[in-house]
Coordinates of C-alpha atoms in Angstrom, one line a residue:
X10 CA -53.4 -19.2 -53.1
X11 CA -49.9 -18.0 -51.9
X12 CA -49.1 -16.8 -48.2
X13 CA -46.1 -14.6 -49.3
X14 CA -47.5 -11.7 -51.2
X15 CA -50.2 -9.7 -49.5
X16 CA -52.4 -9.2 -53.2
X17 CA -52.7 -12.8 -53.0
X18 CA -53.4 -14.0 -48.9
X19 CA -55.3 -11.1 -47.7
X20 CA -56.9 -8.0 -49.2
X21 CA -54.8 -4.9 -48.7
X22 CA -56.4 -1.8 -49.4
X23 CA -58.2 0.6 -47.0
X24 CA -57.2 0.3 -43.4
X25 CA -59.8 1.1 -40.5
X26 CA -59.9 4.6 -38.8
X27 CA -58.4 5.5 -35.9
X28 CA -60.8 5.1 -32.7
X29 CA -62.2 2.1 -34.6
X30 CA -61.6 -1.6 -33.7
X31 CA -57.5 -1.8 -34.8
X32 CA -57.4 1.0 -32.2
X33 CA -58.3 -1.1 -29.5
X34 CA -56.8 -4.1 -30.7
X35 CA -53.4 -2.7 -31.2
X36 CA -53.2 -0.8 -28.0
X37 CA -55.2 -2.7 -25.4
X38 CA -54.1 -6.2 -26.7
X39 CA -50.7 -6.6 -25.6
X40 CA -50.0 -6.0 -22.1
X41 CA -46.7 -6.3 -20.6
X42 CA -45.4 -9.2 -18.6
X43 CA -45.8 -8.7 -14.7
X44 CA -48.2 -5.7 -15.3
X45 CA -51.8 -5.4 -16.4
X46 CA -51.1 -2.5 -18.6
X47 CA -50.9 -1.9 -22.6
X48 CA -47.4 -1.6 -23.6
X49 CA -48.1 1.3 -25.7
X50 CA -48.1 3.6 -22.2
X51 CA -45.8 5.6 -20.8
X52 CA -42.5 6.6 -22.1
X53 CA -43.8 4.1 -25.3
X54 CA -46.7 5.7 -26.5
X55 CA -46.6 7.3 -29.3
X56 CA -48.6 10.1 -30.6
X57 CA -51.8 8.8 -32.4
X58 CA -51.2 7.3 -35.7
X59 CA -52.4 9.7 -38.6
X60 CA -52.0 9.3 -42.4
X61 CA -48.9 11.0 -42.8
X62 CA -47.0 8.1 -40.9
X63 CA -45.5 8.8 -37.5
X64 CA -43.0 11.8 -36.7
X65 CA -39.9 11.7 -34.4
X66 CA -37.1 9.7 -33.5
X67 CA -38.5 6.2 -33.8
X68 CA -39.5 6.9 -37.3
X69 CA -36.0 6.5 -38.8
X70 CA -33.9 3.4 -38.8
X71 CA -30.8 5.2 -37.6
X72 CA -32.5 6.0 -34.5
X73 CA -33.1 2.6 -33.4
X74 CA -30.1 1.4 -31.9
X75 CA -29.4 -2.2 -31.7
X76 CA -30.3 -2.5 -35.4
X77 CA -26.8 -2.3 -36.5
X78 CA -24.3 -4.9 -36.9
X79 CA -22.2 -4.0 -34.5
X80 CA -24.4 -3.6 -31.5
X81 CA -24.1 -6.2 -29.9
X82 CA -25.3 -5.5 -26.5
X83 CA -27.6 -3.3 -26.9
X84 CA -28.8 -1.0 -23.4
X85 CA -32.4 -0.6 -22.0
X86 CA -33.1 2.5 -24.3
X87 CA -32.1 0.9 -27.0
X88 CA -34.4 -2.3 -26.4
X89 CA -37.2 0.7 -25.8
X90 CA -36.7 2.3 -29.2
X91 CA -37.1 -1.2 -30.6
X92 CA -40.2 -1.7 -29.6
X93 CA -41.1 1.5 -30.6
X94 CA -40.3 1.0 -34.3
X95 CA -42.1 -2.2 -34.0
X96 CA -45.1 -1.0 -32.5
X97 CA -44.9 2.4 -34.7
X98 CA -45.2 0.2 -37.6
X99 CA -47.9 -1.6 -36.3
X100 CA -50.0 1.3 -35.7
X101 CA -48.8 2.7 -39.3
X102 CA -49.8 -0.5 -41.2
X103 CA -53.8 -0.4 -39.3
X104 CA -54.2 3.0 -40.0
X105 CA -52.7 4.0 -42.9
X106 CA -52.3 0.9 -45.7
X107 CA -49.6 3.0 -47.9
X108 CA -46.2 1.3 -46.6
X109 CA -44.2 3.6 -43.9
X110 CA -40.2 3.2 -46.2
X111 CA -38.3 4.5 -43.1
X112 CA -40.2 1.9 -40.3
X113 CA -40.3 -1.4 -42.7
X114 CA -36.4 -1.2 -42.5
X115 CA -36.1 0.0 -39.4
X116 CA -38.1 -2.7 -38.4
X117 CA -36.7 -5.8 -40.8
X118 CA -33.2 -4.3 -38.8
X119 CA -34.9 -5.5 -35.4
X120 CA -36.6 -8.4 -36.6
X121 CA -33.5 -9.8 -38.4
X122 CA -31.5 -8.8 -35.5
X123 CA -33.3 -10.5 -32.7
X124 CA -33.4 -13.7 -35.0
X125 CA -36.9 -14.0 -35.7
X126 CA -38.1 -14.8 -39.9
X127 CA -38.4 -11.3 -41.5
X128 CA -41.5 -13.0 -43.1
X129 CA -43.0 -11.6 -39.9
X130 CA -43.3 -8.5 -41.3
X131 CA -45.2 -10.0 -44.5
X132 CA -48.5 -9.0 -44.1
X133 CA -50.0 -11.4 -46.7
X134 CA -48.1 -14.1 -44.7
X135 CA -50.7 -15.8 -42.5
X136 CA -49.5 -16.9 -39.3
X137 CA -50.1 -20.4 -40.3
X138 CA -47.2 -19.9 -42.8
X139 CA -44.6 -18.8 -40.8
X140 CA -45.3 -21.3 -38.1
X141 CA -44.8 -23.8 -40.2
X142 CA -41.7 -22.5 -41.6
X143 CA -40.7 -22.2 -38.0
X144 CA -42.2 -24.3 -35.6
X145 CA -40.4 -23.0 -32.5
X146 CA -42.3 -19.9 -32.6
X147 CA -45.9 -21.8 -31.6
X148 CA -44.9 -22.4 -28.3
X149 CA -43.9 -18.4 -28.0
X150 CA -46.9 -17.2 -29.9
X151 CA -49.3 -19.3 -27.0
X152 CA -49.9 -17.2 -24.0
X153 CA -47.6 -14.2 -25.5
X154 CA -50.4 -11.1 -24.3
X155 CA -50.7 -12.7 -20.8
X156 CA -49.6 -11.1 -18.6
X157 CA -46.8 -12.6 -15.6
X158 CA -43.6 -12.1 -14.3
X159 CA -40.6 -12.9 -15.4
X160 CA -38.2 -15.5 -13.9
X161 CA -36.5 -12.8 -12.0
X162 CA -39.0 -10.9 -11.1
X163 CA -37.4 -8.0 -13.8
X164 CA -38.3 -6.7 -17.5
X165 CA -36.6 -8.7 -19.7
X166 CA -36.4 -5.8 -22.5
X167 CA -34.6 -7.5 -25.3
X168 CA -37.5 -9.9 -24.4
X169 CA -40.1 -7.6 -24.8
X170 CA -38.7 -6.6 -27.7
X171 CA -39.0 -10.5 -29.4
X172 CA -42.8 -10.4 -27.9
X173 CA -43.4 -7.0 -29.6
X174 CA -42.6 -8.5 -32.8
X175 CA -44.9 -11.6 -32.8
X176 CA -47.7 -9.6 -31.4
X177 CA -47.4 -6.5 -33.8
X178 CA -47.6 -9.7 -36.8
X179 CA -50.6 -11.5 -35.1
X180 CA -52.6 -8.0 -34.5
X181 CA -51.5 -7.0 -37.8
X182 CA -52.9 -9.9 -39.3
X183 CA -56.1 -9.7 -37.5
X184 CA -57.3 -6.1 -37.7
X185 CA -55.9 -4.9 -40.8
X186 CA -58.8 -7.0 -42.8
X187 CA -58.4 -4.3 -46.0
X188 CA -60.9 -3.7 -47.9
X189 CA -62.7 -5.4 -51.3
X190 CA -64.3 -8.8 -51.7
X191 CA -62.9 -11.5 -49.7
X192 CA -62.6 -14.9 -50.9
X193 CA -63.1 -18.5 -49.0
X194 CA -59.5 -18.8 -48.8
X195 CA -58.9 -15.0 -47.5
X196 CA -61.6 -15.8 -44.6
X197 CA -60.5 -19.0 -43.3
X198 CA -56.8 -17.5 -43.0
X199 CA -58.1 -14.5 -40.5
X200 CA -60.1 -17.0 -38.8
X201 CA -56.8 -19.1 -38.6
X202 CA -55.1 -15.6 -37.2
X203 CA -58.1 -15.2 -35.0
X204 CA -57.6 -18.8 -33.2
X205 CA -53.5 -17.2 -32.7
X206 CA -54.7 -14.2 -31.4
X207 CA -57.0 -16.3 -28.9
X208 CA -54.1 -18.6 -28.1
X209 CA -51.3 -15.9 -27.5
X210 CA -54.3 -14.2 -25.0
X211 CA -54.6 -17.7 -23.1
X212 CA -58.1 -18.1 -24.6
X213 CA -59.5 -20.9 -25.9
X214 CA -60.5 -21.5 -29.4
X215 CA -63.7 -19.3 -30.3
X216 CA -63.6 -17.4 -27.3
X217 CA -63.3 -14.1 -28.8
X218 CA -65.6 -14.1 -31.7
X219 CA -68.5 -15.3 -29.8
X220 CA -68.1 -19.2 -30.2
X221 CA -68.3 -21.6 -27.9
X222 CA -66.7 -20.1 -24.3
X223 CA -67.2 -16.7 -22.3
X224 CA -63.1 -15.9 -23.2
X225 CA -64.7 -12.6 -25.5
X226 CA -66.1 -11.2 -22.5
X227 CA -63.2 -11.6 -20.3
X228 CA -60.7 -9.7 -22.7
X229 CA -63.7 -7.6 -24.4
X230 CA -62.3 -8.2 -27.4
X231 CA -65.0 -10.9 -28.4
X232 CA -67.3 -8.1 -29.9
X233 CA -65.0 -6.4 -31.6
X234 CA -63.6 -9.5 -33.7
X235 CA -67.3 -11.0 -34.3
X236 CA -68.2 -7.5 -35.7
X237 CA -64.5 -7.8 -37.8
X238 CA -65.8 -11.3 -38.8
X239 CA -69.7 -10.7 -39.8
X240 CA -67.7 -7.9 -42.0
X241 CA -66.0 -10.3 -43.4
X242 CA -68.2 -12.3 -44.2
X243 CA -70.3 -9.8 -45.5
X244 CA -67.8 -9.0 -48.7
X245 CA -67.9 -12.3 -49.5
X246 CA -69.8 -13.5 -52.8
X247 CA -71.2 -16.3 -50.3
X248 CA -73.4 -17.5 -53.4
X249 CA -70.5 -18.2 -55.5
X250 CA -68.6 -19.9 -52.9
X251 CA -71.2 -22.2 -51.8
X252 CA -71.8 -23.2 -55.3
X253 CA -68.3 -24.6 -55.7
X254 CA -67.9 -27.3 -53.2
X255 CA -63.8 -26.9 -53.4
X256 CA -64.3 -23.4 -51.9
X257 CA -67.1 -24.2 -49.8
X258 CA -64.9 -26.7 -47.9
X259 CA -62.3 -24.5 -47.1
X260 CA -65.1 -22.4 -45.0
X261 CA -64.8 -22.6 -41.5
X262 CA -68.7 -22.2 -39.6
X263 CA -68.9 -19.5 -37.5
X264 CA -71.6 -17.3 -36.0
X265 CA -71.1 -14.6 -38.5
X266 CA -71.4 -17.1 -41.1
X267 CA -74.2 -19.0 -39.7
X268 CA -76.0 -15.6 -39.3
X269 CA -75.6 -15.3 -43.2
X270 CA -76.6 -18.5 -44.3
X271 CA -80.1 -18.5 -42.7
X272 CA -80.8 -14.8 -43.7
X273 CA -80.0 -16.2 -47.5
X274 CA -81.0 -19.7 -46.9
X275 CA -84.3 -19.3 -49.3
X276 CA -82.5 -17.9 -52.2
X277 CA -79.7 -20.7 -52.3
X278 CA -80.8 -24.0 -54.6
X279 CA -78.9 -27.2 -55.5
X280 CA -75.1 -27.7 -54.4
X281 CA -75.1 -24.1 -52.8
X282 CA -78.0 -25.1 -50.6
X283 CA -76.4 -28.4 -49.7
X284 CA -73.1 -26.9 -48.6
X285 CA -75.2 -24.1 -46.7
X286 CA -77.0 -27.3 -44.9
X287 CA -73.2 -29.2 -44.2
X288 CA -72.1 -25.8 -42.8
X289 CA -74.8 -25.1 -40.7
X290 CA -75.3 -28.6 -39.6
X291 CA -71.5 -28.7 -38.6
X292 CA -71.6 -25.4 -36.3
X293 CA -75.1 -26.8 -34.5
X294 CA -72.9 -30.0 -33.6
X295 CA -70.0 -28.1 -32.5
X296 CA -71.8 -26.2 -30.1
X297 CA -74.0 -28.7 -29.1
X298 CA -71.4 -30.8 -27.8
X299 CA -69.9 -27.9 -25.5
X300 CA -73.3 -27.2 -24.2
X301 CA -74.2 -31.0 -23.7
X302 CA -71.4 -31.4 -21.5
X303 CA -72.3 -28.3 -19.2
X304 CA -75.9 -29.6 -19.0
X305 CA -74.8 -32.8 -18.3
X306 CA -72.9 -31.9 -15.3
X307 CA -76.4 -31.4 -13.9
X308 CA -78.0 -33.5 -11.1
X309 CA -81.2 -35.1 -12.1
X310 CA -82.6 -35.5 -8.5
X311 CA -82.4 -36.9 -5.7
X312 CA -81.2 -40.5 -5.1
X313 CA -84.2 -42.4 -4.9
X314 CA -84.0 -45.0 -1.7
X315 CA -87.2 -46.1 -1.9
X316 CA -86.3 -48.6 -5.2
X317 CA -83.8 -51.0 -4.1
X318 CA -80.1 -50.8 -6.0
X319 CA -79.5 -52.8 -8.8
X320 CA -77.4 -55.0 -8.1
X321 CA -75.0 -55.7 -10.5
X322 CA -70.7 -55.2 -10.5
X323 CA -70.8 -51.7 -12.0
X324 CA -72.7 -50.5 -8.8
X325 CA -71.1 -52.5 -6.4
X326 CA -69.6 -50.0 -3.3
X327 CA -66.7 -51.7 -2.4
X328 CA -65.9 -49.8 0.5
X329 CA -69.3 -50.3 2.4
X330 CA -69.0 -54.1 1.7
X331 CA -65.4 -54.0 3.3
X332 CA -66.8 -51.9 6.0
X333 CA -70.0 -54.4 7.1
X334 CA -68.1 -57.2 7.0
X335 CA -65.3 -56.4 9.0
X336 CA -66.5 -58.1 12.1
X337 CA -66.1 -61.5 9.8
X338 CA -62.5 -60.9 10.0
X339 CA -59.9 -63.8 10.6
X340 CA -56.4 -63.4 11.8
X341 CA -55.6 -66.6 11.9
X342 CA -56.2 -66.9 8.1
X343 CA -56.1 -63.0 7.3
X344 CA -59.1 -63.6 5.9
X345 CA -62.2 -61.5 4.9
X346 CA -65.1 -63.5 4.4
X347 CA -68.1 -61.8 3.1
X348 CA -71.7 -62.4 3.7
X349 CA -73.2 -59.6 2.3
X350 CA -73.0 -57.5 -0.3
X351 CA -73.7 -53.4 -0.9
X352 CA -74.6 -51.9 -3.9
X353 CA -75.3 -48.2 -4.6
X354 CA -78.7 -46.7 -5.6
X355 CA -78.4 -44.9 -9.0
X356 CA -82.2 -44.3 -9.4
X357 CA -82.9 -40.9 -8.9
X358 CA -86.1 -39.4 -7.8
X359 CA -87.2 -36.8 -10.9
X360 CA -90.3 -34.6 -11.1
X361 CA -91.7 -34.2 -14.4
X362 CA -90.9 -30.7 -15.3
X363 CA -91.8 -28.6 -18.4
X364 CA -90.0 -25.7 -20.0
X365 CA -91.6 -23.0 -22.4
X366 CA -88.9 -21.3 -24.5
X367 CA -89.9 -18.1 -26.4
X368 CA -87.3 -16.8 -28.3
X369 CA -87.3 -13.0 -29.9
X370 CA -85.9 -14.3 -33.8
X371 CA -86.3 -10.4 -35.0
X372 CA -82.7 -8.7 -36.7
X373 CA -81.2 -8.2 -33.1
X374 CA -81.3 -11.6 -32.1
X375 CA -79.6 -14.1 -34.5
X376 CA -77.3 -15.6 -31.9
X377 CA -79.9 -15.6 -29.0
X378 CA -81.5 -17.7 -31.9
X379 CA -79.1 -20.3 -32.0
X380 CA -78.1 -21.2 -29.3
X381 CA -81.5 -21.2 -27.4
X382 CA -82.5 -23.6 -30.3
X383 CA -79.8 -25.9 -29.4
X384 CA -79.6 -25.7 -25.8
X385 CA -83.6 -26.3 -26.1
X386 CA -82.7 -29.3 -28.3
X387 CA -80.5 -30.8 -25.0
X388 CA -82.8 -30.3 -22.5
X389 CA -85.6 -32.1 -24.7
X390 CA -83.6 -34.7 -24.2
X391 CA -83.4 -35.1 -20.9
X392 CA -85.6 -37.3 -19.1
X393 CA -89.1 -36.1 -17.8
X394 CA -88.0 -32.9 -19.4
X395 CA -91.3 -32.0 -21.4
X396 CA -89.4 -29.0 -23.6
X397 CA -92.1 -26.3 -26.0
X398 CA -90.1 -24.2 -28.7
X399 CA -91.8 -20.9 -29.9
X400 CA -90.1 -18.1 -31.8
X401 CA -91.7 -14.5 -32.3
X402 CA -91.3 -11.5 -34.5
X403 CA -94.7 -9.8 -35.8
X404 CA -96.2 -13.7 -35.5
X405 CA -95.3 -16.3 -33.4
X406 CA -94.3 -19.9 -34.7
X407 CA -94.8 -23.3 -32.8
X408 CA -91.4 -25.3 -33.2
X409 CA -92.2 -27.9 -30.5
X410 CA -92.4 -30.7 -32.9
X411 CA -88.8 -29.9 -34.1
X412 CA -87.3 -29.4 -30.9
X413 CA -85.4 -32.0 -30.7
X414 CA -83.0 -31.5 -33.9
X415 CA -81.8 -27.7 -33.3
X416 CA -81.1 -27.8 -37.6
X417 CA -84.0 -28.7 -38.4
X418 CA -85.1 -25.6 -36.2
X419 CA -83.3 -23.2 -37.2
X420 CA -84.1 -23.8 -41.3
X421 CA -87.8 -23.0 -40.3
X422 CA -86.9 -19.9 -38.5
X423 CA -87.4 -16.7 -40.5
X424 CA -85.1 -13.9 -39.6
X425 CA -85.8 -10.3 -39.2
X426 CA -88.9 -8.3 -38.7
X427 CA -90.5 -6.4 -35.4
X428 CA -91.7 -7.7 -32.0
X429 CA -95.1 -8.6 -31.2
X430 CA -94.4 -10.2 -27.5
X431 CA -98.2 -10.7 -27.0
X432 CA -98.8 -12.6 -30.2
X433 CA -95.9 -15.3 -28.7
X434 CA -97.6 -14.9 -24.9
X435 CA -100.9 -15.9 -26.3
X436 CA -99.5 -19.1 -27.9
X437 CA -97.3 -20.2 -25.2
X438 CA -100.0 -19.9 -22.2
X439 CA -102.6 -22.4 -22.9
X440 CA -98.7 -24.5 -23.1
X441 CA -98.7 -24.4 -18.8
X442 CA -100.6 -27.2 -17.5
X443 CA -98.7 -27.3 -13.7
X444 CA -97.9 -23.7 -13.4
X445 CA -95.8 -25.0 -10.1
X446 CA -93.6 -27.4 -12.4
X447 CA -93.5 -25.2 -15.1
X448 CA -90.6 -22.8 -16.3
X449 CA -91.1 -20.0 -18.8
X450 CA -88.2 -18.5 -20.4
X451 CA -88.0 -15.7 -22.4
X452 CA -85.2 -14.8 -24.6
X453 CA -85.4 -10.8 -26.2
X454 CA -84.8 -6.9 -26.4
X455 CA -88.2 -6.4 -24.9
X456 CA -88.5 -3.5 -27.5
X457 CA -92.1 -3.8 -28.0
X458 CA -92.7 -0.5 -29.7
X459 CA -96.5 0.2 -28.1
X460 CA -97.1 -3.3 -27.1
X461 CA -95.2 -3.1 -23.9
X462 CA -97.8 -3.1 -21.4
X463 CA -99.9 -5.9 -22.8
X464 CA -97.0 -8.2 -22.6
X465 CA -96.3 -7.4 -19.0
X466 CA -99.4 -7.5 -18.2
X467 CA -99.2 -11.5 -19.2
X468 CA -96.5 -11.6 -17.9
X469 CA -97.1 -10.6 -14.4
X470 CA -100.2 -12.8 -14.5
X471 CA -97.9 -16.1 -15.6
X472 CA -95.4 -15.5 -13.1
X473 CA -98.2 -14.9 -10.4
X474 CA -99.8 -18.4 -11.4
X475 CA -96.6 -20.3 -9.9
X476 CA -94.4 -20.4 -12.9
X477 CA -91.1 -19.7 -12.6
X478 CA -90.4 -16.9 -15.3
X479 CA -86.6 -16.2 -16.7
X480 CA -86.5 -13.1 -18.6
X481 CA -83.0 -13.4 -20.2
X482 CA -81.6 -10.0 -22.8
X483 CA -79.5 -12.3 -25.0
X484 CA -77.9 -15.6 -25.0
X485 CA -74.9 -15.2 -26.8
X486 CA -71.4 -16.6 -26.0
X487 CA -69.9 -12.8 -24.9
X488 CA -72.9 -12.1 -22.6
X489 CA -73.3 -9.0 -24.3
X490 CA -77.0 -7.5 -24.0
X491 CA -79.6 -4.7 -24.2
X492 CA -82.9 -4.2 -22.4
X493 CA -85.4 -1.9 -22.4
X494 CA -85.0 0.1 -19.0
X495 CA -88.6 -0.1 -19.2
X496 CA -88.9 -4.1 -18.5
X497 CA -85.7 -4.1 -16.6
X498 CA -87.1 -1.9 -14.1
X499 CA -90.4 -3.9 -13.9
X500 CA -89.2 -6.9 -14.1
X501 CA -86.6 -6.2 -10.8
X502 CA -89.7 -4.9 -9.1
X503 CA -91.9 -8.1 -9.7
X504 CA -88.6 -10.5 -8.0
X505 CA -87.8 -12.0 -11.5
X506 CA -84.7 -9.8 -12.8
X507 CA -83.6 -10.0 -16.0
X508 CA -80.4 -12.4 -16.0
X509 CA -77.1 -11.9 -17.4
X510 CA -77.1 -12.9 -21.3
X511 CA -74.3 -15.5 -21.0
X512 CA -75.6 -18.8 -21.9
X513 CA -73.3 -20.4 -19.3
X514 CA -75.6 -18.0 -16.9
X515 CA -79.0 -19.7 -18.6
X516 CA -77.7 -23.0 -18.3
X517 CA -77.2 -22.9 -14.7
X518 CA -80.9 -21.1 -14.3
X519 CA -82.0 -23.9 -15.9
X520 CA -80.4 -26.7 -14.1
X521 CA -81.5 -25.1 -10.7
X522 CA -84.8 -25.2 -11.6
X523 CA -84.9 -28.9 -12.7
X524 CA -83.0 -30.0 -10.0

């Protein structure tokens, strides 16, 4: 498919409403350099955007001065009015799809004028496209929304004006999303504008659509682009696309997607199922490997001293050695002579531990889902790490013997339904043998719907036996949560609070613990 026209790289029609996600996209998205604020503020903002396009001065080409040929130097209100245009086209194009005549050429005026590619103002152009076409602007488009000073310490307007321009194309790109069904080729172009977007906000890749890092939470934009990207997804004829392998390749896994494929995973058969597997398998590797490092950066124990080093080169301390032997020192030969050796201990001392993950898998909690099932997965495979799986809606399922391969997990998880937080408690307590070395953790809403004081009950009495119980909201990649006040409250009162939802926050919890 072609970048250049917008029937064919993105769909075009329907815009979202004002107040909705564009709104915060477009306004909050771009601050100015050396100042936390939106640039949209002040003597810029304009009125908000209705259907009608946008009334006064900045509306009309002949108001923007610097857009002529013969204006060269253009003064600080004209450099103001620039961005207005740019940014009153912006706000024109998200809210209302029908093309604003007076702003486009007001606009390809600046564009043209500041010598930036009028295919900028393309919006079936991805940003992919007109990077390639001109490869200078990648270095401008990374870090473009953070904020800093400029060299001078002053506003650099006719900058601001160039930054206005790239930003109004990649904020275009990503919250205009249209409306009408979206093909493979349309999805993995937003989430190729999505990864700009992320760069020109110093984020790093996945870090607003509730990937891999805790970027989304930091600009809270990450739950406003995975809701853009489940819609996505949603319009998709994911069915057809997995059944053709061409199109199924040019999918890119996501959580949205992920979300999608294991709520449809029993209808899909042959090829389509296949390519569901590939993608799934793909994402569970992706993240695994970020969350494997951060496990890993965990201490097992303590050195154990009472096993003598092995001694071989790798463990060799060379400083010690030096250090001993000093008093074999010759001047007369500046000599060392050595008649001992030191190696280091690298055995450490490791109490077998056991964790019991219960994870809510109702409607609510798809991503808690994944990524407990994988971050389960990496502890089992730690050593003297004894790891039980169980996930819970009306009926509670043992995935212990699976824990260890988070795909084949999540293929026998089934999706949806209510809570029944007893049914789960009563399988996972005859699970704690050494309530001392044992660590419960329990990922959900704790909306029980009239089952809420049984399962506290249990509760209380687990954590009173010696385990160490970890209620956790969520565990998603934005931290992003709900509780019911009721447990919350409970829950502070009995010493165990509920913890923030950001797996980097669980991680840690569980490192403490085993360490």
């Amino acid at each position: 498919m072609s970048d250049t026209t917008a029937a064919q790289g993105r769909p075009t029609t329907g815009a979202p409403a004002p107040g909705t996600t564009a709104s915060t996209g477009a306004r909050a998205a771009v601050p100015e350099r050396g100042t936390a604020s939106a640039p949209a503020t002040g003597a810029d903002a304009p009125p908000p955007a209705t259907g009608t396009g946008p009334p006064g001065p900045a509306a009309t080409p002949a108001d923007a001065p610097g857009t002529a040929a013969g204006a060269d130097a253009p003064g600080p209100d004209a450099h103001d009015n620039r961005r207005q245009v740019l940014y009153w086209r912006l706000l024109a194009r998200l809210f209302d799809h029908e093309e604003q005549p007076a702003l486009e050429s007001a606009s390809l005026a600046v564009v043209e004028d500041i010598g930036l590619p009028p295919a900028l103002l393309d919006p079936g152009a991805s940003v992919d496209s007109v990077v390639q076409r001109h490869p200078g602007l990648a270095a401008e488009l990374a870090g473009l929304m953070t904020p800093g000073p400029d060299a001078d310490g002053q506003r650099d307007r006719a900058a601001e004006v160039r930054r206005a321009a790239l930003a109004s194309k990649v904020l275009l790109n990503v919250f205009a999303t249209g409306s009408g069904t979206v093909t493979a080729g349309q999805l993995a172009r937003w989430q190729s504008d999505a990864g700009w977007l992320e760069r020109a906000l110093g984020c790093p890749p996945g870090g607003l659509r509730g990937g891999r890092s805790d970027a989304g939470g930091a600009t809270g934009l990450g739950p406003e682009l995975g809701a853009i990207e489940a819609g996505l997804v949603s319009r998709m004829r994911l069915r057809e696309v997995l059944a053709d392998p061409t199109l199924a390749a040019q999918l890119t896994p996501s959580m949205s997607l992920i979300e999608q494929l294991l709520r449809d995973k029993d209808n899909l058969s042959g090829v389509a199922l296949a390519n569901a597997r590939s993608l799934i398998r793909r994402y569970v590797d992706e993240v695994a490997e970020v969350l494997r490092t951060q496990v890993e950066k965990a201490t097992a124990g303590d050195l154990d001293r009472s096993i003598p080093p092995k001694r071989v080169f790798r463990n060799l301390d060379l400083d010690r050695t030096v250090w001993k032997n000093l008093t074999n020192w010759s001047p007369e030969e500046e000599r060392l002579y050595v008649d001992r050796l030191y190696y280091r201990h690298t055995v450490r001392r490791t109490t077998p531990q056991r964790l019991i993950v219960v994870v809510d898998q109702s409607g609510s909690m798809v991503d808690s889902m994944v990524n407990c099932t994988i971050l389960a997965s990496i502890f089992a495979g730690l050593p003297k790490v004894d790891v039980h799986l169980i996930a819970f809606d009306t009926r509670a399922v043992d995935l212990t013997p699976w824990v260890h391969d988070p795909f084949d997990v999540l293929l026998r998880t089934n999706l949806g339904g209510g809570n029944d937080g007893p049914v789960a408690m009563a399988m996972a307590r005859p699970k704690i043998a050494e309530p001392r070395s044992t660590a419960m953790v329990w990922i959900s809403d704790f909306y029980e719907f009239g089952r809420s004081q049984p399962l506290y009950e249990g509760i209380e009495a687990v954590h009173r036996s010696g385990v160490k119980f970890i209620p956790v909201g969520s565990v998603t990649s934005s931290g992003r949560q709900e509780v019911n006040p009721w447990f919350r409250e409970r829950f502070k009162a009995l010493g165990t609070p509920v913890i923030s939802g950001h797996i980097d926050r669980l991680v840690h919890e569980l490192k403490t613990f085993l360490t």
